[in-house]
PDB file of C-alpha atoms in Angstrom:
ATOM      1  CA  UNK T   1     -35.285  64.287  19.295  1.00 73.00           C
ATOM      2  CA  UNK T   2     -35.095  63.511  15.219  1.00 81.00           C
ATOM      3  CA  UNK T   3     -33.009  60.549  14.125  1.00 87.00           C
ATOM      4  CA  UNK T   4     -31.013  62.791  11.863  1.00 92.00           C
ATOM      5  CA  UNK T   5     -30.675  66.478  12.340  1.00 93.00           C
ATOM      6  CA  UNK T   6     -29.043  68.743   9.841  1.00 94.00           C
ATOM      7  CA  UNK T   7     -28.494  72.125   9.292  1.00 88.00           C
ATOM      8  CA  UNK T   8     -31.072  73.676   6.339  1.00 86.00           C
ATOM      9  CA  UNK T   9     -28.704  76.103   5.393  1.00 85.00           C
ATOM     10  CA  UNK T  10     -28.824  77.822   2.772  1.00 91.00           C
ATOM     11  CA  UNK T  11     -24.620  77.499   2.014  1.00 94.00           C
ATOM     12  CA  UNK T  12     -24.240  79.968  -1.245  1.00 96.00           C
ATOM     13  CA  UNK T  13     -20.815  79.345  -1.866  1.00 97.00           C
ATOM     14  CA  UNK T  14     -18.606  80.649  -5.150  1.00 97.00           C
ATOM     15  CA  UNK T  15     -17.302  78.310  -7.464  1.00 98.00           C
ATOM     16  CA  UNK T  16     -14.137  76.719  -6.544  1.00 98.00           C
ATOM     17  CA  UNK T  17     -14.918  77.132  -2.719  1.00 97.00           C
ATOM     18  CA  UNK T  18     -14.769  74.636  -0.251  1.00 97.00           C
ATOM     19  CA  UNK T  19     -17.840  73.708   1.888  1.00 97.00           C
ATOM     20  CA  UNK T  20     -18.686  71.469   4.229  1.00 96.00           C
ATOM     21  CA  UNK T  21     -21.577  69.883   5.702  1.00 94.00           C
ATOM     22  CA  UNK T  22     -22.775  68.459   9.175  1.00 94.00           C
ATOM     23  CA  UNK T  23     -25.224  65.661  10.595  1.00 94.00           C
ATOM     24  CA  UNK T  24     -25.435  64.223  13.605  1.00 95.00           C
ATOM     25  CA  UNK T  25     -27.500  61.260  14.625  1.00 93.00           C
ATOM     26  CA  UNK T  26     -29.323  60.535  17.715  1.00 91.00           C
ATOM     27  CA  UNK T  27     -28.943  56.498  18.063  1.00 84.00           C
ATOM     28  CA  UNK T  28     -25.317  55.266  18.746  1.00 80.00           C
ATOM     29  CA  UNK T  29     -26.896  51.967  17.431  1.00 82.00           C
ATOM     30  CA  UNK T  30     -26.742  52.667  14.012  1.00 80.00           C
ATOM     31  CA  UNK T  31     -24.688  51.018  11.583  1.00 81.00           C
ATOM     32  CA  UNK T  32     -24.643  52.584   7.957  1.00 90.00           C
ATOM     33  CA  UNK T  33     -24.442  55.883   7.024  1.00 93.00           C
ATOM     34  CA  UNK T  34     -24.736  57.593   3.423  1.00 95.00           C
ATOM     35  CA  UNK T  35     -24.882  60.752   1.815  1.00 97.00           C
ATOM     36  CA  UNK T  36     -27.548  61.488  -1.103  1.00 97.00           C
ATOM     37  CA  UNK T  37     -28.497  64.113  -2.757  1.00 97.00           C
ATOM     38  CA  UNK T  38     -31.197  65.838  -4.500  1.00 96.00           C
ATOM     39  CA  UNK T  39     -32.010  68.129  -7.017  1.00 95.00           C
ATOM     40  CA  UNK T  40     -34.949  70.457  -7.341  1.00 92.00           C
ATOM     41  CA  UNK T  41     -38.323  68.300  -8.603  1.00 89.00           C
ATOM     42  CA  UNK T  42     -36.224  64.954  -8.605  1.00 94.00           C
ATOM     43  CA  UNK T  43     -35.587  61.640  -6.211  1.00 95.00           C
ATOM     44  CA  UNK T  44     -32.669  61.301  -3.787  1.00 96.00           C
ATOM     45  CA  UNK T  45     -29.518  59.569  -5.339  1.00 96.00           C
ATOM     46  CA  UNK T  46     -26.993  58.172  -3.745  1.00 95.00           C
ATOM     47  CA  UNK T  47     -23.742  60.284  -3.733  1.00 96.00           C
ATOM     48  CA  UNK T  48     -21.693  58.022  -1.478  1.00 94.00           C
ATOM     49  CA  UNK T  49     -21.556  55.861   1.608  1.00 92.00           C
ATOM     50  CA  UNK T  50     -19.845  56.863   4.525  1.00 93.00           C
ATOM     51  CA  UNK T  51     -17.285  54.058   6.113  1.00 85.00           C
ATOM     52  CA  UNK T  52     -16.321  54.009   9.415  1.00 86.00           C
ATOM     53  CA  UNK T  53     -12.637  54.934   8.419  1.00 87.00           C
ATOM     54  CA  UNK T  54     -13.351  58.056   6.433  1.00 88.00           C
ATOM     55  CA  UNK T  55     -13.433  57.614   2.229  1.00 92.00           C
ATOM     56  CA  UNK T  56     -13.228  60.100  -1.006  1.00 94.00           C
ATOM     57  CA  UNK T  57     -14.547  60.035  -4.028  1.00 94.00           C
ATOM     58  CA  UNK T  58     -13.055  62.975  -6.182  1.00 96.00           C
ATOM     59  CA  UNK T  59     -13.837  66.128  -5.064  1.00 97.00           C
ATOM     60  CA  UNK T  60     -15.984  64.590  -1.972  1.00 97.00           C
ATOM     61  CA  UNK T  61     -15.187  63.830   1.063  1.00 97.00           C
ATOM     62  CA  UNK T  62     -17.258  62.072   3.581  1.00 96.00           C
ATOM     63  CA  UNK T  63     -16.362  60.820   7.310  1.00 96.00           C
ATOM     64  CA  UNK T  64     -18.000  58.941  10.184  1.00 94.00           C
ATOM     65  CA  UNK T  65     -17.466  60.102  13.878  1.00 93.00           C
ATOM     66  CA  UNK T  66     -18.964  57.009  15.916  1.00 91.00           C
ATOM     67  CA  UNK T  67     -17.922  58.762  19.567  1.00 91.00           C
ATOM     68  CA  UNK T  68     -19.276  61.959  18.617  1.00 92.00           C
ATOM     69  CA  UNK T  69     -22.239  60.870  16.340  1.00 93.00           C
ATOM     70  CA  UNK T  70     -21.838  62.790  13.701  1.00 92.00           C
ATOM     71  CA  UNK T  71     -21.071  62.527   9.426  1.00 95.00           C
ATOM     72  CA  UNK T  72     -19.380  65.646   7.558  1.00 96.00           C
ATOM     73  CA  UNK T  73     -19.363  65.678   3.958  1.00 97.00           C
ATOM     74  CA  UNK T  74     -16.520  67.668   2.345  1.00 97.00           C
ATOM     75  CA  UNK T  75     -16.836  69.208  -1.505  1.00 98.00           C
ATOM     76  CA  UNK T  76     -14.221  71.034  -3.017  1.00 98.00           C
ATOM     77  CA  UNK T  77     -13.243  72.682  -5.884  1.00 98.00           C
ATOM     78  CA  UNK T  78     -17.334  73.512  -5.658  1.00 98.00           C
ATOM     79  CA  UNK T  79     -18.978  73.569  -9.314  1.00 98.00           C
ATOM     80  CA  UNK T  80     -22.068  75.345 -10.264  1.00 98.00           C
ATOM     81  CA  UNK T  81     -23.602  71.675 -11.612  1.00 97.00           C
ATOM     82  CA  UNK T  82     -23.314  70.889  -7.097  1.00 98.00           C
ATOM     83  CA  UNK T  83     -26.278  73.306  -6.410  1.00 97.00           C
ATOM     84  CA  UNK T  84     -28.623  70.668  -4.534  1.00 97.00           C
ATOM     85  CA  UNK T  85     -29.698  69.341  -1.820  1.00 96.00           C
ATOM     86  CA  UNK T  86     -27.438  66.958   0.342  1.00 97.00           C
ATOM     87  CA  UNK T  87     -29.643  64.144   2.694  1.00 96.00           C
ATOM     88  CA  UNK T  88     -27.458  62.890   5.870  1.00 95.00           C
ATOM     89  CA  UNK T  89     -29.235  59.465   5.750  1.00 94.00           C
ATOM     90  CA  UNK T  90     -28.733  56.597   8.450  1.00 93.00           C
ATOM     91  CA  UNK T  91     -29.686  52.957   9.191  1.00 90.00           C
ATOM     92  CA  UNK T  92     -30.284  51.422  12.322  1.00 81.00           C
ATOM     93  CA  UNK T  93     -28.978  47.980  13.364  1.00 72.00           C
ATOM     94  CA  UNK T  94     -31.952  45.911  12.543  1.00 68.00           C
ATOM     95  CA  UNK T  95     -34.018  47.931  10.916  1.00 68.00           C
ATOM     96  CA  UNK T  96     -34.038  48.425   6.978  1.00 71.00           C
ATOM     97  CA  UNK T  97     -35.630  51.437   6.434  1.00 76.00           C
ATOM     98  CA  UNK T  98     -33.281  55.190   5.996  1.00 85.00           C
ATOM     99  CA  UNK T  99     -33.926  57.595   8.110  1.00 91.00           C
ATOM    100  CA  UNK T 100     -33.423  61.165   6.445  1.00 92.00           C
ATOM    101  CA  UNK T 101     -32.048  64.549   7.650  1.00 93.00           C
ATOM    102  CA  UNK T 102     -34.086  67.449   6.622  1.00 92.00           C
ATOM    103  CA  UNK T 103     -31.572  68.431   4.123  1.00 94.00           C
ATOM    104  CA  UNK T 104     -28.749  70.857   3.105  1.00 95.00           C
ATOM    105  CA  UNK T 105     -29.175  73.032   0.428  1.00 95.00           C
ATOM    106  CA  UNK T 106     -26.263  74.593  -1.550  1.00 97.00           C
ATOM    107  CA  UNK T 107     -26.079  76.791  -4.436  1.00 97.00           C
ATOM    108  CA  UNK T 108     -22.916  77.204  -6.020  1.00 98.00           C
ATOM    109  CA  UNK T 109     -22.380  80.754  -7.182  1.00 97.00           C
ATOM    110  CA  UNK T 110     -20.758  81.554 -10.631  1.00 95.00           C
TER     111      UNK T 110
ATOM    112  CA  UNK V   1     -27.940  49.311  -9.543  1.00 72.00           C
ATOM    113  CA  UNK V   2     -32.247  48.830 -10.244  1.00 85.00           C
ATOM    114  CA  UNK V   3     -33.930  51.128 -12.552  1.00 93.00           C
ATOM    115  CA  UNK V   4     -36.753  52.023 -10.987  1.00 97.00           C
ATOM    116  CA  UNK V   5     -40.066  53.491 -12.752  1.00 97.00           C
ATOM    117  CA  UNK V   6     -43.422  54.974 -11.695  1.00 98.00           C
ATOM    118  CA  UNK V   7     -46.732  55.750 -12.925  1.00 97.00           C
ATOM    119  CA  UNK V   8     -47.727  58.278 -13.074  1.00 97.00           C
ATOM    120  CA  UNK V   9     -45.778  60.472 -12.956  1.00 97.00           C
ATOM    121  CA  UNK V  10     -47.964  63.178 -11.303  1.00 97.00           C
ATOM    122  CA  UNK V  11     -51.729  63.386 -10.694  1.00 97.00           C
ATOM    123  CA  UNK V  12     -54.039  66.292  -9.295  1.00 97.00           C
ATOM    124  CA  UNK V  13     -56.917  64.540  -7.811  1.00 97.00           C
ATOM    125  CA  UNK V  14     -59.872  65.475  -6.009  1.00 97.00           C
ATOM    126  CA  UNK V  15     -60.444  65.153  -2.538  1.00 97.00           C
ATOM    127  CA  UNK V  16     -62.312  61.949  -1.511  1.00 97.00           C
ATOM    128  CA  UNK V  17     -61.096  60.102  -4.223  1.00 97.00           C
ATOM    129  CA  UNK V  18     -58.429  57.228  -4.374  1.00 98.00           C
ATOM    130  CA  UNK V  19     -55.265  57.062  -6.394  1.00 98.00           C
ATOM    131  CA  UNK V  20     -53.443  54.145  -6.983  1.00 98.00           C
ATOM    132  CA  UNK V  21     -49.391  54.551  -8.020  1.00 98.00           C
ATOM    133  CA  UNK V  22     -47.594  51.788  -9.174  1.00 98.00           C
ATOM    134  CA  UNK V  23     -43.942  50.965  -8.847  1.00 98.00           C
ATOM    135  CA  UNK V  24     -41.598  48.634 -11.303  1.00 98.00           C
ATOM    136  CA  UNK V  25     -38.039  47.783 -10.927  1.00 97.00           C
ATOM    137  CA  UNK V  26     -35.886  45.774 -13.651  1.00 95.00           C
ATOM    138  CA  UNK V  27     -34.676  43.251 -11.352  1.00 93.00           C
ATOM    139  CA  UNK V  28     -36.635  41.011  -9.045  1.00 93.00           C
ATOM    140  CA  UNK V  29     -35.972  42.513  -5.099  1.00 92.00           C
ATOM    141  CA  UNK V  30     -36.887  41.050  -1.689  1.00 89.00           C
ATOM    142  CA  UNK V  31     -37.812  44.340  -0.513  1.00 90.00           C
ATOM    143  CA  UNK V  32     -39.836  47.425  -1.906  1.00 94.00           C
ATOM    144  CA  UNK V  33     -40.171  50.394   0.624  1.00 95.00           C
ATOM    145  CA  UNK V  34     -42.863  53.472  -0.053  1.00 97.00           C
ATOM    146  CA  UNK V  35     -42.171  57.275   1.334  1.00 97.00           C
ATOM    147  CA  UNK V  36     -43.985  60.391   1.207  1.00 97.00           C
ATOM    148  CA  UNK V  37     -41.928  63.447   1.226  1.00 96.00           C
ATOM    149  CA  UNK V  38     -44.336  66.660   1.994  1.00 93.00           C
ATOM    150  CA  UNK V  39     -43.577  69.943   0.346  1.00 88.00           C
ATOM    151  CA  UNK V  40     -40.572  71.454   1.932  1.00 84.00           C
ATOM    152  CA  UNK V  41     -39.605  68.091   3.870  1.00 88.00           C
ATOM    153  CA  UNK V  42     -37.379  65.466   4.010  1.00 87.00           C
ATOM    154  CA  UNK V  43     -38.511  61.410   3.162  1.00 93.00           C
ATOM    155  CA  UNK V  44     -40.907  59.688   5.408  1.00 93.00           C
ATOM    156  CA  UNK V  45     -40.795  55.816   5.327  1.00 93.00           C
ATOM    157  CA  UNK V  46     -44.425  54.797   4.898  1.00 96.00           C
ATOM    158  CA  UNK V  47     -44.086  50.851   4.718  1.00 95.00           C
ATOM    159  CA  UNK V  48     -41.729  48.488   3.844  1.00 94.00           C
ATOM    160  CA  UNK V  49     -43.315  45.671   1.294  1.00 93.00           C
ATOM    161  CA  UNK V  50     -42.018  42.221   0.836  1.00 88.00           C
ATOM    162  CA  UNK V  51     -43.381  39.690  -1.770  1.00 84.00           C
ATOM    163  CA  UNK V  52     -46.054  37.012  -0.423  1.00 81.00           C
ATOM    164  CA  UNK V  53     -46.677  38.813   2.677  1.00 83.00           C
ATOM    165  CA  UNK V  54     -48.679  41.776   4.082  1.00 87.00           C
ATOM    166  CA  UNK V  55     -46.793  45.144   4.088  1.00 92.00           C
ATOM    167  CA  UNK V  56     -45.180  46.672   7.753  1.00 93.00           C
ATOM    168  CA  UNK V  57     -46.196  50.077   7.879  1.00 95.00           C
ATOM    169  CA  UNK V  58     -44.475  52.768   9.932  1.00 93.00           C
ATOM    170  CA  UNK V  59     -45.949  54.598  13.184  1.00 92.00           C
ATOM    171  CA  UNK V  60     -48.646  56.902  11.857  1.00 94.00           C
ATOM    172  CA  UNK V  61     -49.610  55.274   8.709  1.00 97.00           C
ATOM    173  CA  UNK V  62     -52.107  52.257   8.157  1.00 96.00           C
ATOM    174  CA  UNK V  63     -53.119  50.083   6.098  1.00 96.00           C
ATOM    175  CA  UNK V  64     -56.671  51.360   5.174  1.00 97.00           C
ATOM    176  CA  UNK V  65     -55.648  54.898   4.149  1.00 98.00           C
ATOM    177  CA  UNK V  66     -52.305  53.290   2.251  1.00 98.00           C
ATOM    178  CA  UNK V  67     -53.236  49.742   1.173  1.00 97.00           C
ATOM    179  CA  UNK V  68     -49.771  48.436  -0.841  1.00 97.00           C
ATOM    180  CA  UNK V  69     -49.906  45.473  -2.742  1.00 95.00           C
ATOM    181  CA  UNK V  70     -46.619  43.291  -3.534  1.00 95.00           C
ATOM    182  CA  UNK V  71     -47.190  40.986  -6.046  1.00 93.00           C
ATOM    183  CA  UNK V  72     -44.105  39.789  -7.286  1.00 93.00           C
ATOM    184  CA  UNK V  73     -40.419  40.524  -7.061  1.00 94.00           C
ATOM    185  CA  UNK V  74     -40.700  43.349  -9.383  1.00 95.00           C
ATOM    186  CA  UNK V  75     -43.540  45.231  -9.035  1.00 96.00           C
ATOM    187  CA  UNK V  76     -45.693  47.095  -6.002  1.00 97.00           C
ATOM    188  CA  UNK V  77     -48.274  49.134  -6.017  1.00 97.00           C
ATOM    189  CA  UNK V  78     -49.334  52.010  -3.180  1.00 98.00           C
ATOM    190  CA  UNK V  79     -53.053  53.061  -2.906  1.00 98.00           C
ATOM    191  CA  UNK V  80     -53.384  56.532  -1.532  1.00 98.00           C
ATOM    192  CA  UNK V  81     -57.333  56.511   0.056  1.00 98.00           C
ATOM    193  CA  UNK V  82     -60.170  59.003   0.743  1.00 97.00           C
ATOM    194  CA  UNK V  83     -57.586  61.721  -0.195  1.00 97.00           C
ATOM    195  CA  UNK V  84     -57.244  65.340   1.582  1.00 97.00           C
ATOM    196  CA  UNK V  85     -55.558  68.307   0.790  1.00 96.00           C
ATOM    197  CA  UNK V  86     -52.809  67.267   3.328  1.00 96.00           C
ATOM    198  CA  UNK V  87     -52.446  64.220   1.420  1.00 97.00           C
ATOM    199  CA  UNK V  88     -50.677  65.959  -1.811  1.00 97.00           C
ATOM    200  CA  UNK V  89     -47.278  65.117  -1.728  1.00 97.00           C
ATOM    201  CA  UNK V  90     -44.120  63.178  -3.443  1.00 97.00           C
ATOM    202  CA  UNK V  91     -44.489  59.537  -3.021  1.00 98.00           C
ATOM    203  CA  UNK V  92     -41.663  57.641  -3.990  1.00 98.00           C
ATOM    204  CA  UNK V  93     -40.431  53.984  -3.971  1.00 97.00           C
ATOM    205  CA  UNK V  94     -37.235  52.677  -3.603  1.00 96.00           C
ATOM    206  CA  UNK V  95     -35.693  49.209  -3.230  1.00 94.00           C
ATOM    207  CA  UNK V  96     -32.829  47.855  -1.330  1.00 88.00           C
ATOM    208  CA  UNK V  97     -29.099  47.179  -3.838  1.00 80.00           C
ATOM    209  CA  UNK V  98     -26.125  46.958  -2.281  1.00 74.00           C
ATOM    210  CA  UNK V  99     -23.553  46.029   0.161  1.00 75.00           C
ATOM    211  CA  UNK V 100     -24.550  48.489   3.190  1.00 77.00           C
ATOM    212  CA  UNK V 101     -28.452  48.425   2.397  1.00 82.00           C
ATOM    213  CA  UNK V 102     -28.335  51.467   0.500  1.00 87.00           C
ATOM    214  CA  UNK V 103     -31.748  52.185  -1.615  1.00 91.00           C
ATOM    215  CA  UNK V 104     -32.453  53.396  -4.733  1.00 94.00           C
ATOM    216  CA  UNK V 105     -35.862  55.769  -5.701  1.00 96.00           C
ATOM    217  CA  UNK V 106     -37.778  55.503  -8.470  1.00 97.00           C
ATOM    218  CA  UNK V 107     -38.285  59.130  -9.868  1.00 97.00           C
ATOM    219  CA  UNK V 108     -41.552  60.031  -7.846  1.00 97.00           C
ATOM    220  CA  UNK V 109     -45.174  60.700  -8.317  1.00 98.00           C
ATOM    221  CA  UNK V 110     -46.353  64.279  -7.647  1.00 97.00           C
ATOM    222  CA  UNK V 111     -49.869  63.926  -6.441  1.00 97.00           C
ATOM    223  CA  UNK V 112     -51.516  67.600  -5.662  1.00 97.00           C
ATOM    224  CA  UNK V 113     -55.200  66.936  -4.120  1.00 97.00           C
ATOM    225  CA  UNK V 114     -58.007  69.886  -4.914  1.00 96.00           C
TER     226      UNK V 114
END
């Protein structure tokens, strides 16, 4: 089983929509959790952590289900300029390196 | 957080030959990690490099096919050996910044092997 297992999508979504995304995680040891994302021909970036009690940042939305082992990251208001790829990335206790989901693309749709 | 760069930027090389990419961040770092990221996929640690000692690679990848040297706190460099066609690739490097281990990627090298 993959550490981190997304769906690929694609999610084409209008502008202004709401969408959300999905990762779940396969060891119940882990202890830090982030969203990145990347766009076409470039690195990952960090687009937020994800704390145990839920956070926001603007229009995103991100939150941590430790019984279920899963993340969700929540955009709204959607704007063409969020057409990328979103990485569900995790760390193990004790270990330093991420471990990446395969990645879910959006386009946002004028 | 660092700002990362790497040379080059892309490469096409031929098979059989060697290609060394090299990493530099703006701020000295205990830890430099390497990842490949194959056409299509998502990020694949390769090794995690610390200054003054020998690199800790990740199941399926050694030493003699990615040799990594660490020389200081602000600079590593990633030797891709005896390359293949399966070889061509992303490889980026990233280093550790903040409060929850987060990383941060240079921009990539695009290495395409004929």
């Amino acid at each position: 089983r993959k550490e981190v297992e997304q769906d690929p999508g694609p999610f084409n979504v209008p502008e202004g929509a709401t969408v959300a995304f999905n990762c779940t995680y396969s060891n119940s040891a882990s202890q830090s959790f982030f969203w990145y994302r990347q766009d076409c021909r470039k690195e990952p970036k960090l687009l937020m952590s994800v704390y145990s009690s839920g956070n926001e940042d603007g229009r995103f939305t991100a939150q941590l289900n430790r019984a279920s082992q899963y993340i969700s990251l929540l955009i709204r208001d959607s704007k063409l300029s969020d057409s990328a790829t979103y990485l569900c990335v995790v760390i193990k206790t004790g270990a330093n390196n991420l471990f990446f989901g395969t990645g879910t693309r959006l386009t946002v749709i004028p | 957080s660092a700002v990362i760069s790497q040379k080059p930027s892309r490469d096409i090389c031929q098979r059989g030959t060697s290609l060394t990419i090299q990493c530099q961040v703006d701020s000295q770092v205990t830890m430099m990690f390497w990842y490949r990221q194959q056409p299509g996929q998502s990020l694949t640690l390769i090794a995690t490099a610390n200054q003054g000692s020998e690199a800790t690679y990740e199941s399926g990848f050694v030493i003699d096919k990615f040799p990594i040297s660490r020389p200081n706190l602000t600079f590593s460099t990633l030797t891709v050996s005896n390359m293949s066609p399966e070889d061509s690739s992303i490889y980026l490097c990233s280093v550790e910044g903040g409060l929850f281990y987060e990383q941060y990627f240079g921009p990539g090298t695009r290495l395409t092997v004929t």
